[in-house]
Amino acid sequence: MPTDAQVLIGKVLQIKDKLYAKRHFIPTDLQKEWNSLDKKTACFESHALFHTAVKGKQMNKKINYSGSVEELSQLVSRLSKLNKRVNITQTHH
């Protein structure tokens, strides 16, 4: 059974993937928020493994996140709000 933190990390990645796909549609007034959230969630990226992988050796993904479950919940909330705002601006164009 996944922990609360694991569920929230999954939500962070899911919403971030949606935003990443729409990154070219993020208005300039929301770019600062996107950049901030992108940096705060970079430790969850799956491609981070490729930078430290060694051929022939088993890898375990290490997450360098030291925040609490409450902070993760706030990240999910901020990403969700940004995603909704990007959807709204995208439909107006």
Short mmCIF file of N, CA, C and O in Angstrom, two decimals:
data_model
loop_
_atom_site.label_atom_id
_atom_site.label_comp_id
_atom_site.label_asym_id
_atom_site.label_seq_id
_atom_site.Cartn_x
_atom_site.Cartn_y
_atom_site.Cartn_z
N MET A 1 0.84 -1.18 0.00
CA MET A 1 0.00 0.00 0.00
C MET A 1 0.89 1.25 0.00
O MET A 1 1.77 1.38 0.83
N PRO A 2 0.69 2.14 -0.94
CA PRO A 2 1.53 3.34 -1.00
C PRO A 2 1.25 4.29 0.18
O PRO A 2 0.12 4.38 0.66
N THR A 3 2.29 4.99 0.57
CA THR A 3 2.15 5.97 1.63
C THR A 3 1.52 7.24 1.07
O THR A 3 1.43 7.41 -0.15
N ASP A 4 1.12 8.13 1.97
CA ASP A 4 0.55 9.42 1.54
C ASP A 4 1.55 10.18 0.68
O ASP A 4 1.19 10.80 -0.32
N ALA A 5 2.81 10.15 1.08
CA ALA A 5 3.84 10.86 0.32
C ALA A 5 3.98 10.30 -1.09
O ALA A 5 4.11 11.05 -2.06
N GLN A 6 3.92 8.98 -1.23
CA GLN A 6 4.05 8.36 -2.55
C GLN A 6 2.87 8.73 -3.44
O GLN A 6 3.05 8.99 -4.63
N VAL A 7 1.69 8.77 -2.87
CA VAL A 7 0.49 9.16 -3.64
C VAL A 7 0.63 10.61 -4.10
O VAL A 7 0.35 10.94 -5.26
N LEU A 8 1.07 11.48 -3.20
CA LEU A 8 1.22 12.90 -3.55
C LEU A 8 2.32 13.10 -4.59
O LEU A 8 2.18 13.93 -5.49
N ILE A 9 3.40 12.34 -4.49
CA ILE A 9 4.47 12.44 -5.49
C ILE A 9 3.93 12.02 -6.86
O ILE A 9 4.21 12.64 -7.88
N GLY A 10 3.11 10.98 -6.88
CA GLY A 10 2.48 10.56 -8.13
C GLY A 10 1.60 11.65 -8.71
O GLY A 10 1.61 11.89 -9.92
N LYS A 11 0.84 12.33 -7.86
CA LYS A 11 -0.01 13.43 -8.33
C LYS A 11 0.84 14.58 -8.85
O LYS A 11 0.51 15.19 -9.87
N VAL A 12 1.92 14.90 -8.15
CA VAL A 12 2.83 15.96 -8.60
C VAL A 12 3.33 15.64 -10.00
O VAL A 12 3.29 16.48 -10.90
N LEU A 13 3.79 14.41 -10.20
CA LEU A 13 4.33 14.02 -11.50
C LEU A 13 3.27 14.03 -12.59
O LEU A 13 3.53 14.44 -13.72
N GLN A 14 2.07 13.59 -12.25
CA GLN A 14 0.98 13.55 -13.22
C GLN A 14 0.61 14.96 -13.68
O GLN A 14 0.50 15.22 -14.89
N ILE A 15 0.44 15.88 -12.75
CA ILE A 15 0.08 17.25 -13.11
C ILE A 15 1.23 17.94 -13.82
O ILE A 15 1.04 18.67 -14.79
N LYS A 16 2.46 17.68 -13.34
CA LYS A 16 3.62 18.30 -13.97
C LYS A 16 3.78 17.84 -15.42
O LYS A 16 4.13 18.63 -16.29
N ASP A 17 3.50 16.57 -15.68
CA ASP A 17 3.55 16.07 -17.06
C ASP A 17 2.55 16.80 -17.95
O ASP A 17 2.85 17.14 -19.09
N LYS A 18 1.35 17.04 -17.42
CA LYS A 18 0.34 17.78 -18.19
C LYS A 18 0.82 19.20 -18.48
O LYS A 18 0.66 19.69 -19.60
N LEU A 19 1.39 19.84 -17.48
CA LEU A 19 1.89 21.20 -17.67
C LEU A 19 3.09 21.22 -18.62
O LEU A 19 3.21 22.13 -19.43
N TYR A 20 3.94 20.23 -18.50
CA TYR A 20 5.10 20.18 -19.37
C TYR A 20 4.68 20.06 -20.83
O TYR A 20 5.27 20.67 -21.71
N ALA A 21 3.64 19.29 -21.07
CA ALA A 21 3.14 19.14 -22.44
C ALA A 21 2.57 20.46 -22.98
O ALA A 21 2.58 20.69 -24.18
N LYS A 22 2.09 21.31 -22.07
CA LYS A 22 1.50 22.60 -22.48
C LYS A 22 2.44 23.77 -22.21
O LYS A 22 2.02 24.91 -22.24
N ARG A 23 3.72 23.50 -21.93
CA ARG A 23 4.64 24.56 -21.50
C ARG A 23 4.74 25.72 -22.48
O ARG A 23 5.00 26.83 -22.08
N HIS A 24 4.50 25.46 -23.76
CA HIS A 24 4.59 26.53 -24.76
C HIS A 24 3.35 27.43 -24.72
O HIS A 24 3.36 28.52 -25.30
N PHE A 25 2.30 26.98 -24.06
CA PHE A 25 1.08 27.77 -23.94
C PHE A 25 0.97 28.50 -22.61
O PHE A 25 -0.01 29.19 -22.38
N ILE A 26 1.96 28.34 -21.74
CA ILE A 26 1.92 29.03 -20.45
C ILE A 26 2.18 30.50 -20.69
O ILE A 26 3.22 30.88 -21.23
N PRO A 27 1.22 31.35 -20.32
CA PRO A 27 1.38 32.79 -20.55
C PRO A 27 2.57 33.36 -19.77
O PRO A 27 2.98 32.79 -18.75
N THR A 28 3.09 34.46 -20.25
CA THR A 28 4.26 35.04 -19.61
C THR A 28 4.00 35.43 -18.15
O THR A 28 4.91 35.35 -17.33
N ASP A 29 2.77 35.82 -17.83
CA ASP A 29 2.50 36.19 -16.44
C ASP A 29 2.48 34.98 -15.50
O ASP A 29 2.55 35.14 -14.27
N LEU A 30 2.42 33.77 -16.05
CA LEU A 30 2.45 32.55 -15.23
C LEU A 30 3.79 31.81 -15.33
O LEU A 30 4.00 30.82 -14.63
N GLN A 31 4.69 32.31 -16.16
CA GLN A 31 5.99 31.65 -16.34
C GLN A 31 6.80 31.58 -15.05
O GLN A 31 7.45 30.58 -14.77
N LYS A 32 6.76 32.64 -14.26
CA LYS A 32 7.53 32.67 -13.02
C LYS A 32 7.05 31.56 -12.07
O LYS A 32 7.87 30.87 -11.47
N GLU A 33 5.74 31.40 -11.96
CA GLU A 33 5.17 30.34 -11.12
C GLU A 33 5.57 28.97 -11.65
O GLU A 33 5.95 28.08 -10.89
N TRP A 34 5.49 28.77 -12.97
CA TRP A 34 5.87 27.50 -13.57
C TRP A 34 7.34 27.19 -13.30
O TRP A 34 7.69 26.08 -12.91
N ASN A 35 8.21 28.17 -13.51
CA ASN A 35 9.65 27.96 -13.28
C ASN A 35 9.93 27.59 -11.83
O ASN A 35 10.76 26.73 -11.55
N SER A 36 9.26 28.26 -10.92
CA SER A 36 9.43 27.98 -9.49
C SER A 36 8.99 26.56 -9.15
O SER A 36 9.71 25.81 -8.48
N LEU A 37 7.82 26.17 -9.64
CA LEU A 37 7.32 24.82 -9.37
C LEU A 37 8.17 23.75 -10.06
O LEU A 37 8.37 22.67 -9.52
N ASP A 38 8.65 24.06 -11.24
CA ASP A 38 9.49 23.12 -11.97
C ASP A 38 10.78 22.83 -11.19
O ASP A 38 11.20 21.68 -11.08
N LYS A 39 11.38 23.86 -10.62
CA LYS A 39 12.60 23.68 -9.82
C LYS A 39 12.32 22.91 -8.54
O LYS A 39 13.09 22.05 -8.14
N LYS A 40 11.19 23.21 -7.89
CA LYS A 40 10.86 22.54 -6.63
C LYS A 40 10.54 21.07 -6.82
O LYS A 40 10.68 20.28 -5.89
N THR A 41 10.12 20.68 -7.99
CA THR A 41 9.73 19.30 -8.24
C THR A 41 10.75 18.53 -9.08
O THR A 41 10.51 17.39 -9.45
N ALA A 42 11.87 19.14 -9.37
CA ALA A 42 12.89 18.50 -10.21
C ALA A 42 13.43 17.21 -9.59
O ALA A 42 13.82 16.29 -10.30
N CYS A 43 13.42 17.12 -8.26
CA CYS A 43 13.96 15.92 -7.60
C CYS A 43 13.11 14.68 -7.85
O CYS A 43 13.56 13.56 -7.62
N PHE A 44 11.88 14.84 -8.34
CA PHE A 44 10.99 13.70 -8.59
C PHE A 44 11.11 13.17 -10.01
O PHE A 44 10.51 12.16 -10.34
N GLU A 45 11.85 13.83 -10.86
CA GLU A 45 11.92 13.46 -12.27
C GLU A 45 12.57 12.10 -12.47
O GLU A 45 13.60 11.80 -11.89
N SER A 46 11.96 11.29 -13.31
CA SER A 46 12.48 9.95 -13.55
C SER A 46 13.76 9.97 -14.37
O SER A 46 14.58 9.06 -14.27
N HIS A 47 13.96 10.98 -15.19
CA HIS A 47 15.16 11.02 -16.02
C HIS A 47 16.41 11.32 -15.21
O HIS A 47 17.52 11.19 -15.69
N ALA A 48 16.25 11.69 -13.94
CA ALA A 48 17.41 11.95 -13.09
C ALA A 48 18.27 10.70 -12.91
O ALA A 48 19.46 10.80 -12.67
N LEU A 49 17.67 9.52 -13.04
CA LEU A 49 18.42 8.27 -12.93
C LEU A 49 19.49 8.15 -14.00
O LEU A 49 20.57 7.63 -13.76
N PHE A 50 19.20 8.62 -15.19
CA PHE A 50 20.13 8.46 -16.30
C PHE A 50 21.43 9.23 -16.11
O PHE A 50 22.44 8.88 -16.70
N HIS A 51 21.41 10.25 -15.30
CA HIS A 51 22.62 11.04 -15.08
C HIS A 51 23.60 10.34 -14.14
O HIS A 51 24.79 10.67 -14.14
N THR A 52 23.13 9.38 -13.35
CA THR A 52 24.00 8.71 -12.39
C THR A 52 24.09 7.21 -12.63
O THR A 52 24.73 6.51 -11.85
N ALA A 53 23.48 6.71 -13.68
CA ALA A 53 23.47 5.27 -13.95
C ALA A 53 24.85 4.77 -14.36
O ALA A 53 25.60 5.47 -15.03
N VAL A 54 25.14 3.54 -13.94
CA VAL A 54 26.39 2.88 -14.31
C VAL A 54 26.01 1.56 -14.96
O VAL A 54 25.25 0.78 -14.37
N LYS A 55 26.54 1.31 -16.13
CA LYS A 55 26.20 0.10 -16.88
C LYS A 55 26.54 -1.14 -16.05
O LYS A 55 27.62 -1.26 -15.49
N GLY A 56 25.55 -2.05 -15.97
CA GLY A 56 25.75 -3.30 -15.27
C GLY A 56 25.47 -3.25 -13.78
O GLY A 56 25.56 -4.26 -13.09
N LYS A 57 25.14 -2.09 -13.26
CA LYS A 57 24.85 -1.97 -11.83
C LYS A 57 23.37 -1.63 -11.63
O LYS A 57 22.80 -0.85 -12.38
N GLN A 58 22.79 -2.26 -10.61
CA GLN A 58 21.39 -2.01 -10.30
C GLN A 58 21.22 -0.59 -9.75
O GLN A 58 22.06 -0.10 -9.00
N MET A 59 20.13 0.04 -10.15
CA MET A 59 19.85 1.41 -9.69
C MET A 59 18.56 1.43 -8.90
O MET A 59 17.59 0.78 -9.26
N ASN A 60 18.56 2.17 -7.85
CA ASN A 60 17.34 2.48 -7.10
C ASN A 60 17.17 3.98 -7.15
O ASN A 60 18.12 4.71 -6.91
N LYS A 61 15.97 4.39 -7.46
CA LYS A 61 15.72 5.83 -7.53
C LYS A 61 15.70 6.41 -6.13
O LYS A 61 14.96 5.96 -5.26
N LYS A 62 16.53 7.39 -5.93
CA LYS A 62 16.58 8.10 -4.66
C LYS A 62 15.95 9.46 -4.86
O LYS A 62 16.29 10.18 -5.79
N ILE A 63 15.03 9.79 -4.00
CA ILE A 63 14.38 11.10 -4.09
C ILE A 63 14.99 11.99 -3.02
O ILE A 63 15.00 11.66 -1.84
N ASN A 64 15.52 13.10 -3.47
CA ASN A 64 16.17 14.04 -2.56
C ASN A 64 15.20 15.10 -2.07
O ASN A 64 15.49 16.28 -2.07
N TYR A 65 14.04 14.66 -1.65
CA TYR A 65 13.03 15.59 -1.14
C TYR A 65 12.97 15.46 0.37
O TYR A 65 12.78 14.37 0.90
N SER A 66 13.13 16.57 1.04
CA SER A 66 13.17 16.53 2.50
C SER A 66 11.95 17.20 3.13
O SER A 66 11.89 17.34 4.34
N GLY A 67 10.99 17.58 2.31
CA GLY A 67 9.80 18.25 2.82
C GLY A 67 8.80 17.28 3.43
O GLY A 67 8.95 16.06 3.35
N SER A 68 7.78 17.85 4.03
CA SER A 68 6.75 17.05 4.69
C SER A 68 5.63 16.70 3.71
O SER A 68 5.58 17.20 2.59
N VAL A 69 4.73 15.85 4.18
CA VAL A 69 3.55 15.48 3.38
C VAL A 69 2.69 16.72 3.15
O VAL A 69 2.12 16.90 2.07
N GLU A 70 2.62 17.58 4.14
CA GLU A 70 1.84 18.82 4.00
C GLU A 70 2.42 19.71 2.89
O GLU A 70 1.68 20.29 2.11
N GLU A 71 3.75 19.80 2.83
CA GLU A 71 4.38 20.59 1.76
C GLU A 71 4.13 19.97 0.39
O GLU A 71 3.93 20.68 -0.59
N LEU A 72 4.15 18.64 0.34
CA LEU A 72 3.83 17.96 -0.92
C LEU A 72 2.40 18.26 -1.34
O LEU A 72 2.12 18.50 -2.51
N SER A 73 1.50 18.27 -0.37
CA SER A 73 0.11 18.58 -0.65
C SER A 73 -0.03 20.00 -1.20
O SER A 73 -0.81 20.24 -2.13
N GLN A 74 0.73 20.93 -0.66
CA GLN A 74 0.71 22.31 -1.15
C GLN A 74 1.26 22.39 -2.58
O GLN A 74 0.74 23.15 -3.40
N LEU A 75 2.30 21.60 -2.88
CA LEU A 75 2.82 21.56 -4.24
C LEU A 75 1.77 21.04 -5.22
O LEU A 75 1.61 21.59 -6.31
N VAL A 76 1.06 19.99 -4.82
CA VAL A 76 -0.01 19.46 -5.66
C VAL A 76 -1.06 20.53 -5.92
O VAL A 76 -1.52 20.73 -7.04
N SER A 77 -1.42 21.25 -4.87
CA SER A 77 -2.43 22.30 -4.99
C SER A 77 -1.97 23.42 -5.92
O SER A 77 -2.72 23.86 -6.79
N ARG A 78 -0.72 23.85 -5.77
CA ARG A 78 -0.20 24.93 -6.63
C ARG A 78 -0.11 24.48 -8.08
O ARG A 78 -0.46 25.24 -9.00
N LEU A 79 0.35 23.25 -8.30
CA LEU A 79 0.43 22.73 -9.67
C LEU A 79 -0.96 22.61 -10.29
O LEU A 79 -1.15 22.95 -11.46
N SER A 80 -1.91 22.15 -9.50
CA SER A 80 -3.28 22.00 -9.99
C SER A 80 -3.88 23.36 -10.37
O SER A 80 -4.52 23.49 -11.42
N LYS A 81 -3.67 24.36 -9.53
CA LYS A 81 -4.18 25.71 -9.82
C LYS A 81 -3.54 26.26 -11.09
O LYS A 81 -4.22 26.86 -11.93
N LEU A 82 -2.22 26.06 -11.23
CA LEU A 82 -1.53 26.54 -12.42
C LEU A 82 -2.07 25.82 -13.66
O LEU A 82 -2.31 26.45 -14.68
N ASN A 83 -2.27 24.52 -13.55
CA ASN A 83 -2.81 23.76 -14.68
C ASN A 83 -4.18 24.28 -15.10
O ASN A 83 -4.46 24.43 -16.29
N LYS A 84 -5.04 24.58 -14.13
CA LYS A 84 -6.37 25.12 -14.44
C LYS A 84 -6.25 26.49 -15.11
O LYS A 84 -6.98 26.78 -16.06
N ARG A 85 -5.35 27.32 -14.61
CA ARG A 85 -5.17 28.65 -15.21
C ARG A 85 -4.65 28.55 -16.64
O ARG A 85 -5.05 29.32 -17.51
N VAL A 86 -3.75 27.60 -16.89
CA VAL A 86 -3.23 27.42 -18.24
C VAL A 86 -4.34 26.91 -19.15
O VAL A 86 -4.46 27.34 -20.29
N ASN A 87 -5.19 26.01 -18.66
CA ASN A 87 -6.32 25.52 -19.45
C ASN A 87 -7.27 26.66 -19.81
O ASN A 87 -7.76 26.72 -20.92
N ILE A 88 -7.53 27.54 -18.86
CA ILE A 88 -8.42 28.67 -19.10
C ILE A 88 -7.84 29.60 -20.16
O ILE A 88 -8.50 29.99 -21.10
N THR A 89 -6.55 29.95 -20.02
CA THR A 89 -5.93 30.85 -20.99
C THR A 89 -5.83 30.20 -22.35
O THR A 89 -5.92 30.86 -23.37
N GLN A 90 -5.66 28.89 -22.38
CA GLN A 90 -5.52 28.18 -23.65
C GLN A 90 -6.84 28.18 -24.42
O GLN A 90 -6.86 28.32 -25.63
N THR A 91 -7.97 28.11 -23.75
CA THR A 91 -9.24 28.09 -24.43
C THR A 91 -9.66 29.47 -24.92
O THR A 91 -10.44 29.58 -25.84
N HIS A 92 -9.12 30.52 -24.32
CA HIS A 92 -9.48 31.87 -24.74
C HIS A 92 -8.78 32.29 -26.02
O HIS A 92 -9.21 33.20 -26.69
N HIS A 93 -7.70 31.62 -26.38
CA HIS A 93 -6.96 32.03 -27.58
C HIS A 93 -7.52 31.47 -28.82
O HIS A 93 -7.99 30.53 -29.10
#
